[in-house]
PDB file of C-alpha atoms in Angstrom:
ATOM      1  CA  GLY A   1      29.438  13.267 -16.320  1.00  0.00           C
ATOM      2  CA  ASP A   2      32.606  15.738 -15.357  1.00  0.00           C
ATOM      3  CA  SER A   3      31.618  19.228 -15.584  1.00  0.00           C
ATOM      4  CA  VAL A   4      32.994  22.893 -15.354  1.00  0.00           C
ATOM      5  CA  THR A   5      31.186  25.569 -14.290  1.00  0.00           C
ATOM      6  CA  GLN A   6      32.613  29.299 -14.496  1.00  0.00           C
ATOM      7  CA  MET A   7      31.140  32.957 -13.925  1.00  0.00           C
ATOM      8  CA  GLU A   8      29.769  34.099 -17.161  1.00  0.00           C
ATOM      9  CA  GLY A   9      31.185  37.538 -18.297  1.00  0.00           C
ATOM     10  CA  PRO A  10      32.279  39.551 -19.399  1.00  0.00           C
ATOM     11  CA  VAL A  11      34.065  40.576 -16.077  1.00  0.00           C
ATOM     12  CA  THR A  12      34.916  44.731 -16.298  1.00  0.00           C
ATOM     13  CA  LEU A  13      37.270  45.916 -13.926  1.00  0.00           C
ATOM     14  CA  SER A  14      39.615  49.044 -13.485  1.00  0.00           C
ATOM     15  CA  GLU A  15      43.445  48.765 -13.712  1.00  0.00           C
ATOM     16  CA  GLU A  16      45.146  47.281 -10.150  1.00  0.00           C
ATOM     17  CA  ALA A  17      41.261  46.978  -9.146  1.00  0.00           C
ATOM     18  CA  PHE A  18      41.374  43.010  -7.504  1.00  0.00           C
ATOM     19  CA  LEU A  19      40.195  39.817  -9.547  1.00  0.00           C
ATOM     20  CA  THR A  20      38.097  36.747  -8.524  1.00  0.00           C
ATOM     21  CA  ILE A  21      36.608  34.635 -11.518  1.00  0.00           C
ATOM     22  CA  ASN A  22      34.751  31.602  -9.606  1.00  0.00           C
ATOM     23  CA  CYS A  23      35.191  28.282 -10.906  1.00  0.00           C
ATOM     24  CA  THR A  24      33.490  25.096  -9.579  1.00  0.00           C
ATOM     25  CA  TYR A  25      33.612  21.362 -10.497  1.00  0.00           C
ATOM     26  CA  THR A  26      31.866  17.827 -10.283  1.00  0.00           C
ATOM     27  CA  ALA A  27      34.113  14.968 -10.942  1.00  0.00           C
ATOM     28  CA  THR A  28      34.100  11.466  -9.791  1.00  0.00           C
ATOM     29  CA  GLY A  29      37.892  11.053  -7.993  1.00  0.00           C
ATOM     30  CA  TYR A  30      40.483  14.116  -7.849  1.00  0.00           C
ATOM     31  CA  PRO A  31      40.793  15.344 -11.195  1.00  0.00           C
ATOM     32  CA  SER A  32      43.699  18.216 -11.624  1.00  0.00           C
ATOM     33  CA  LEU A  33      42.666  21.616 -12.125  1.00  0.00           C
ATOM     34  CA  PHE A  34      43.607  23.857 -14.755  1.00  0.00           C
ATOM     35  CA  TRP A  35      43.328  27.753 -15.755  1.00  0.00           C
ATOM     36  CA  TYR A  36      44.161  28.219 -19.245  1.00  0.00           C
ATOM     37  CA  VAL A  37      44.007  31.676 -20.960  1.00  0.00           C
ATOM     38  CA  GLN A  38      43.671  33.556 -24.493  1.00  0.00           C
ATOM     39  CA  TYR A  39      44.797  36.545 -25.692  1.00  0.00           C
ATOM     40  CA  PRO A  40      43.599  38.129 -28.226  1.00  0.00           C
ATOM     41  CA  GLY A  41      44.552  36.479 -31.550  1.00  0.00           C
ATOM     42  CA  GLU A  42      46.759  34.021 -29.326  1.00  0.00           C
ATOM     43  CA  GLY A  43      45.990  30.429 -28.802  1.00  0.00           C
ATOM     44  CA  LEU A  44      45.207  28.541 -25.371  1.00  0.00           C
ATOM     45  CA  GLN A  45      47.626  28.832 -22.830  1.00  0.00           C
ATOM     46  CA  LEU A  46      48.348  27.419 -19.704  1.00  0.00           C
ATOM     47  CA  LEU A  47      48.455  29.758 -17.089  1.00  0.00           C
ATOM     48  CA  LEU A  48      48.436  27.629 -13.676  1.00  0.00           C
ATOM     49  CA  LYS A  49      47.248  23.941 -12.491  1.00  0.00           C
ATOM     50  CA  ALA A  50      47.198  22.107  -9.265  1.00  0.00           C
ATOM     51  CA  THR A  51      46.619  18.619  -8.862  1.00  0.00           C
ATOM     52  CA  LYS A  52      45.367  17.270  -5.238  1.00  0.00           C
ATOM     53  CA  ALA A  53      43.428  19.200  -2.660  1.00  0.00           C
ATOM     54  CA  ASP A  54      44.849  22.070  -0.954  1.00  0.00           C
ATOM     55  CA  ASP A  55      47.638  22.895  -3.874  1.00  0.00           C
ATOM     56  CA  LYS A  56      47.852  26.676  -4.976  1.00  0.00           C
ATOM     57  CA  GLY A  57      48.806  27.283  -8.722  1.00  0.00           C
ATOM     58  CA  SER A  58      50.230  30.312  -9.309  1.00  0.00           C
ATOM     59  CA  ASN A  59      51.844  32.063 -12.418  1.00  0.00           C
ATOM     60  CA  LYS A  60      52.167  35.903 -13.097  1.00  0.00           C
ATOM     61  CA  GLY A  61      50.513  36.912 -10.247  1.00  0.00           C
ATOM     62  CA  PHE A  62      47.675  34.607 -10.468  1.00  0.00           C
ATOM     63  CA  GLU A  63      46.812  32.023  -8.098  1.00  0.00           C
ATOM     64  CA  ALA A  64      44.033  29.549  -7.518  1.00  0.00           C
ATOM     65  CA  THR A  65      43.500  26.804  -4.336  1.00  0.00           C
ATOM     66  CA  TYR A  66      42.308  23.831  -5.526  1.00  0.00           C
ATOM     67  CA  ARG A  67      39.256  23.153  -2.664  1.00  0.00           C
ATOM     68  CA  LYS A  68      37.741  19.578  -2.434  1.00  0.00           C
ATOM     69  CA  GLU A  69      35.283  20.461   0.135  1.00  0.00           C
ATOM     70  CA  THR A  70      33.855  23.445  -2.027  1.00  0.00           C
ATOM     71  CA  THR A  71      34.932  21.345  -5.304  1.00  0.00           C
ATOM     72  CA  SER A  72      36.219  24.895  -6.113  1.00  0.00           C
ATOM     73  CA  PHE A  73      39.322  26.450  -8.034  1.00  0.00           C
ATOM     74  CA  HIS A  74      38.704  30.272  -8.159  1.00  0.00           C
ATOM     75  CA  LEU A  75      41.102  32.662 -10.073  1.00  0.00           C
ATOM     76  CA  GLU A  76      42.675  35.259  -8.756  1.00  0.00           C
ATOM     77  CA  LYS A  77      44.825  38.026  -9.118  1.00  0.00           C
ATOM     78  CA  GLY A  78      45.867  41.158  -6.843  1.00  0.00           C
ATOM     79  CA  SER A  79      46.184  43.912  -8.768  1.00  0.00           C
ATOM     80  CA  VAL A  80      45.015  43.735 -12.751  1.00  0.00           C
ATOM     81  CA  GLN A  81      46.464  44.858 -15.304  1.00  0.00           C
ATOM     82  CA  VAL A  82      45.599  46.004 -19.136  1.00  0.00           C
ATOM     83  CA  SER A  83      47.413  43.305 -20.482  1.00  0.00           C
ATOM     84  CA  ASP A  84      45.049  41.030 -18.554  1.00  0.00           C
ATOM     85  CA  SER A  85      42.447  41.595 -20.767  1.00  0.00           C
ATOM     86  CA  ALA A  86      41.819  37.987 -22.551  1.00  0.00           C
ATOM     87  CA  VAL A  87      39.340  34.940 -21.696  1.00  0.00           C
ATOM     88  CA  TYR A  88      40.254  32.525 -18.698  1.00  0.00           C
ATOM     89  CA  PHE A  89      38.710  29.080 -19.261  1.00  0.00           C
ATOM     90  CA  CYS A  90      38.929  26.515 -16.049  1.00  0.00           C
ATOM     91  CA  ALA A  91      39.663  22.625 -16.836  1.00  0.00           C
ATOM     92  CA  LEU A  92      39.735  19.390 -15.387  1.00  0.00           C
ATOM     93  CA  SER A  93      41.695  16.151 -16.641  1.00  0.00           C
ATOM     94  CA  ASP A  94      39.827  13.075 -16.494  1.00  0.00           C
ATOM     95  CA  SER A  95      40.405   9.638 -15.774  1.00  0.00           C
ATOM     96  CA  ASN A  96      41.623   9.216 -19.213  1.00  0.00           C
ATOM     97  CA  TYR A  97      43.605  12.700 -18.923  1.00  0.00           C
ATOM     98  CA  GLN A  98      41.290  14.671 -21.181  1.00  0.00           C
ATOM     99  CA  LEU A  99      40.498  18.315 -20.486  1.00  0.00           C
ATOM    100  CA  ILE A 100      36.727  18.750 -19.718  1.00  0.00           C
ATOM    101  CA  TRP A 101      36.598  22.513 -19.860  1.00  0.00           C
ATOM    102  CA  GLY A 102      34.473  25.800 -19.045  1.00  0.00           C
ATOM    103  CA  ALA A 103      32.756  27.983 -20.986  1.00  0.00           C
ATOM    104  CA  GLY A 104      35.233  30.105 -20.592  1.00  0.00           C
ATOM    105  CA  THR A 105      34.986  34.103 -18.462  1.00  0.00           C
ATOM    106  CA  LYS A 106      36.035  37.272 -20.662  1.00  0.00           C
ATOM    107  CA  LEU A 107      37.850  39.992 -18.739  1.00  0.00           C
ATOM    108  CA  ILE A 108      38.230  42.954 -19.278  1.00  0.00           C
ATOM    109  CA  ILE A 109      40.530  45.937 -17.799  1.00  0.00           C
ATOM    110  CA  LYS A 110      40.122  49.079 -18.496  1.00  0.00           C
ATOM    111  CA  PRO A 111      43.457  51.868 -17.770  1.00  0.00           C
TER     112      PRO A 111
ATOM    113  CA  GLU B   1      61.387  27.303 -30.485  1.00  0.00           C
ATOM    114  CA  ALA B   2      58.254  27.058 -33.234  1.00  0.00           C
ATOM    115  CA  GLY B   3      54.689  26.946 -32.121  1.00  0.00           C
ATOM    116  CA  VAL B   4      51.682  25.241 -33.460  1.00  0.00           C
ATOM    117  CA  ALA B   5      51.014  26.138 -36.694  1.00  0.00           C
ATOM    118  CA  GLN B   6      47.489  26.137 -38.444  1.00  0.00           C
ATOM    119  CA  SER B   7      45.884  27.683 -41.770  1.00  0.00           C
ATOM    120  CA  PRO B   8      44.100  28.984 -42.556  1.00  0.00           C
ATOM    121  CA  ARG B   9      43.212  31.094 -40.144  1.00  0.00           C
ATOM    122  CA  TYR B  10      39.382  32.253 -41.577  1.00  0.00           C
ATOM    123  CA  LYS B  11      37.537  30.285 -44.034  1.00  0.00           C
ATOM    124  CA  ILE B  12      33.678  31.428 -44.946  1.00  0.00           C
ATOM    125  CA  ILE B  13      31.925  28.652 -47.002  1.00  0.00           C
ATOM    126  CA  GLU B  14      28.472  27.492 -47.626  1.00  0.00           C
ATOM    127  CA  LYS B  15      26.843  24.871 -46.069  1.00  0.00           C
ATOM    128  CA  ARG B  16      27.222  21.638 -48.173  1.00  0.00           C
ATOM    129  CA  GLN B  17      30.403  22.525 -49.131  1.00  0.00           C
ATOM    130  CA  SER B  18      33.723  20.768 -47.888  1.00  0.00           C
ATOM    131  CA  VAL B  19      36.751  22.421 -46.033  1.00  0.00           C
ATOM    132  CA  ALA B  20      39.667  21.060 -45.010  1.00  0.00           C
ATOM    133  CA  PHE B  21      42.508  22.652 -41.942  1.00  0.00           C
ATOM    134  CA  TRP B  22      45.547  21.894 -41.714  1.00  0.00           C
ATOM    135  CA  CYS B  23      48.169  21.852 -38.487  1.00  0.00           C
ATOM    136  CA  ASN B  24      51.755  21.751 -38.101  1.00  0.00           C
ATOM    137  CA  PRO B  25      52.674  20.174 -34.442  1.00  0.00           C
ATOM    138  CA  ILE B  26      55.770  21.375 -32.319  1.00  0.00           C
ATOM    139  CA  SER B  27      58.857  19.284 -33.705  1.00  0.00           C
ATOM    140  CA  GLY B  28      58.942  16.229 -31.942  1.00  0.00           C
ATOM    141  CA  HIS B  29      55.337  15.872 -30.136  1.00  0.00           C
ATOM    142  CA  ALA B  30      53.799  12.801 -30.434  1.00  0.00           C
ATOM    143  CA  THR B  31      50.458  13.492 -29.668  1.00  0.00           C
ATOM    144  CA  LEU B  32      48.200  15.976 -31.382  1.00  0.00           C
ATOM    145  CA  TYR B  33      44.634  17.137 -30.738  1.00  0.00           C
ATOM    146  CA  TRP B  34      41.541  18.536 -32.765  1.00  0.00           C
ATOM    147  CA  TYR B  35      39.163  20.056 -30.694  1.00  0.00           C
ATOM    148  CA  GLN B  36      36.072  22.366 -32.219  1.00  0.00           C
ATOM    149  CA  GLN B  37      34.893  25.725 -29.782  1.00  0.00           C
ATOM    150  CA  ILE B  38      31.685  26.872 -30.611  1.00  0.00           C
ATOM    151  CA  LEU B  39      31.090  30.897 -29.747  1.00  0.00           C
ATOM    152  CA  GLY B  40      30.779  31.454 -25.713  1.00  0.00           C
ATOM    153  CA  GLN B  41      31.718  27.555 -25.096  1.00  0.00           C
ATOM    154  CA  GLY B  42      34.598  25.658 -24.325  1.00  0.00           C
ATOM    155  CA  PRO B  43      36.886  23.882 -26.523  1.00  0.00           C
ATOM    156  CA  LYS B  44      35.531  19.622 -26.974  1.00  0.00           C
ATOM    157  CA  LEU B  45      37.952  17.470 -28.195  1.00  0.00           C
ATOM    158  CA  LEU B  46      37.190  16.025 -31.751  1.00  0.00           C
ATOM    159  CA  ILE B  47      40.134  13.568 -31.957  1.00  0.00           C
ATOM    160  CA  GLN B  48      43.373  12.733 -30.504  1.00  0.00           C
ATOM    161  CA  PHE B  49      46.208  11.202 -31.981  1.00  0.00           C
ATOM    162  CA  GLN B  50      49.333   9.194 -30.745  1.00  0.00           C
ATOM    163  CA  ASN B  51      51.725   9.357 -33.628  1.00  0.00           C
ATOM    164  CA  ASN B  52      49.593   8.467 -36.725  1.00  0.00           C
ATOM    165  CA  GLY B  53      47.374   6.556 -34.666  1.00  0.00           C
ATOM    166  CA  VAL B  54      44.043   7.428 -33.719  1.00  0.00           C
ATOM    167  CA  VAL B  55      43.631   7.277 -29.788  1.00  0.00           C
ATOM    168  CA  ASP B  56      39.945   8.526 -29.398  1.00  0.00           C
ATOM    169  CA  ASP B  57      37.741  10.033 -31.999  1.00  0.00           C
ATOM    170  CA  SER B  58      34.368   9.320 -30.070  1.00  0.00           C
ATOM    171  CA  GLN B  59      33.127  12.453 -30.257  1.00  0.00           C
ATOM    172  CA  LEU B  60      33.859  12.961 -33.768  1.00  0.00           C
ATOM    173  CA  PRO B  61      30.770  13.017 -35.980  1.00  0.00           C
ATOM    174  CA  LYS B  62      31.989  10.441 -38.706  1.00  0.00           C
ATOM    175  CA  ASP B  63      29.262  11.191 -41.227  1.00  0.00           C
ATOM    176  CA  ARG B  64      30.957  14.178 -42.131  1.00  0.00           C
ATOM    177  CA  PHE B  65      34.333  15.087 -40.318  1.00  0.00           C
ATOM    178  CA  SER B  66      37.579  12.865 -40.645  1.00  0.00           C
ATOM    179  CA  ALA B  67      41.174  13.468 -39.750  1.00  0.00           C
ATOM    180  CA  GLU B  68      44.448  11.984 -40.465  1.00  0.00           C
ATOM    181  CA  ARG B  69      47.472  12.298 -39.496  1.00  0.00           C
ATOM    182  CA  LEU B  70      50.390  11.621 -42.327  1.00  0.00           C
ATOM    183  CA  LYS B  71      53.565  10.013 -40.973  1.00  0.00           C
ATOM    184  CA  GLY B  72      53.153  11.049 -37.235  1.00  0.00           C
ATOM    185  CA  VAL B  73      53.472  15.012 -38.236  1.00  0.00           C
ATOM    186  CA  ASP B  74      51.270  17.008 -40.242  1.00  0.00           C
ATOM    187  CA  SER B  75      46.873  16.451 -39.295  1.00  0.00           C
ATOM    188  CA  THR B  76      44.497  17.625 -41.802  1.00  0.00           C
ATOM    189  CA  LEU B  77      40.838  17.780 -40.581  1.00  0.00           C
ATOM    190  CA  LYS B  78      38.124  17.833 -43.133  1.00  0.00           C
ATOM    191  CA  ILE B  79      34.469  18.339 -42.908  1.00  0.00           C
ATOM    192  CA  GLN B  80      32.053  17.528 -45.587  1.00  0.00           C
ATOM    193  CA  PRO B  81      29.658  18.240 -46.310  1.00  0.00           C
ATOM    194  CA  ALA B  82      28.919  21.456 -44.114  1.00  0.00           C
ATOM    195  CA  LYS B  83      26.383  22.170 -42.109  1.00  0.00           C
ATOM    196  CA  LEU B  84      25.310  25.636 -40.173  1.00  0.00           C
ATOM    197  CA  GLU B  85      26.096  24.326 -36.987  1.00  0.00           C
ATOM    198  CA  ASP B  86      29.796  23.497 -37.560  1.00  0.00           C
ATOM    199  CA  SER B  87      30.604  27.697 -37.341  1.00  0.00           C
ATOM    200  CA  ALA B  88      33.424  27.100 -34.872  1.00  0.00           C
ATOM    201  CA  VAL B  89      36.999  27.602 -34.206  1.00  0.00           C
ATOM    202  CA  TYR B  90      38.958  24.772 -34.692  1.00  0.00           C
ATOM    203  CA  LEU B  91      41.750  24.513 -32.667  1.00  0.00           C
ATOM    204  CA  CYS B  92      44.686  22.083 -32.905  1.00  0.00           C
ATOM    205  CA  ALA B  93      46.979  21.187 -30.120  1.00  0.00           C
ATOM    206  CA  SER B  94      50.602  19.218 -29.412  1.00  0.00           C
ATOM    207  CA  SER B  95      51.954  17.365 -26.816  1.00  0.00           C
ATOM    208  CA  LEU B  96      55.344  15.861 -26.180  1.00  0.00           C
ATOM    209  CA  GLU B  97      53.310  13.139 -24.592  1.00  0.00           C
ATOM    210  CA  PRO B  98      50.005  12.326 -23.037  1.00  0.00           C
ATOM    211  CA  GLY B  99      48.808  14.332 -21.016  1.00  0.00           C
ATOM    212  CA  PRO B 100      46.292  18.014 -20.338  1.00  0.00           C
ATOM    213  CA  ASP B 101      48.566  19.819 -18.975  1.00  0.00           C
ATOM    214  CA  THR B 102      51.671  19.693 -21.574  1.00  0.00           C
ATOM    215  CA  GLN B 103      49.550  20.318 -24.713  1.00  0.00           C
ATOM    216  CA  TYR B 104      50.578  23.632 -26.468  1.00  0.00           C
ATOM    217  CA  PHE B 105      48.113  24.973 -28.438  1.00  0.00           C
ATOM    218  CA  GLY B 106      47.728  26.513 -31.963  1.00  0.00           C
ATOM    219  CA  PRO B 107      46.065  29.732 -32.843  1.00  0.00           C
ATOM    220  CA  GLY B 108      42.991  28.045 -34.524  1.00  0.00           C
ATOM    221  CA  THR B 109      40.691  28.243 -37.539  1.00  0.00           C
ATOM    222  CA  ARG B 110      37.517  30.301 -37.490  1.00  0.00           C
ATOM    223  CA  LEU B 111      35.099  28.530 -39.766  1.00  0.00           C
ATOM    224  CA  THR B 112      32.285  30.416 -41.086  1.00  0.00           C
ATOM    225  CA  VAL B 113      29.034  28.428 -42.813  1.00  0.00           C
ATOM    226  CA  LEU B 114      26.629  30.121 -44.206  1.00  0.00           C
TER     227      LEU B 114
END
């Protein structure tokens, strides 16, 4: 079945560092891909999405490109802030439009 | 616009006890989802409602879990009896129409079964 694999955390970076969180997927067909973020004490929020190959999703300085050749959707940000500390989830939508989730990656940004 | 509300935020019970969670979706949202999120894992869909009808409950352990959505608005999820492995965060989400990128999530209820 469809699945999502993302890098294990926690990922610890200093403020203004470059961020990459890896995400790869296995799916039949051409799913839509998503990154969700969960800030401490808050609910999950959609961060960005891409619906077809080579699409780039972006929001709040974060970007991810849908790479069909490598079945990847890596999350990147050029300069992270302390406020970016959160848990980040990669997900895909299956043929029934239901979300298949990765395990999440905790990001810790130190000032 | 008010978000998805859930209560309680935390619950501790002993195994074999019963527990119920409540969710109030965003006003006007026809679709409601319940997820189970075990520590260190992504959320797993338990049940999806469209108005007050069940769309998908294939991953709901029906021998102990039940859910209802009265009048197509609020929803309750019940576990009876609870097991140790039910310890998790239970997330409620709603959307105006079916589709993964339109889901809005509540803060969740953290259940600990002792």
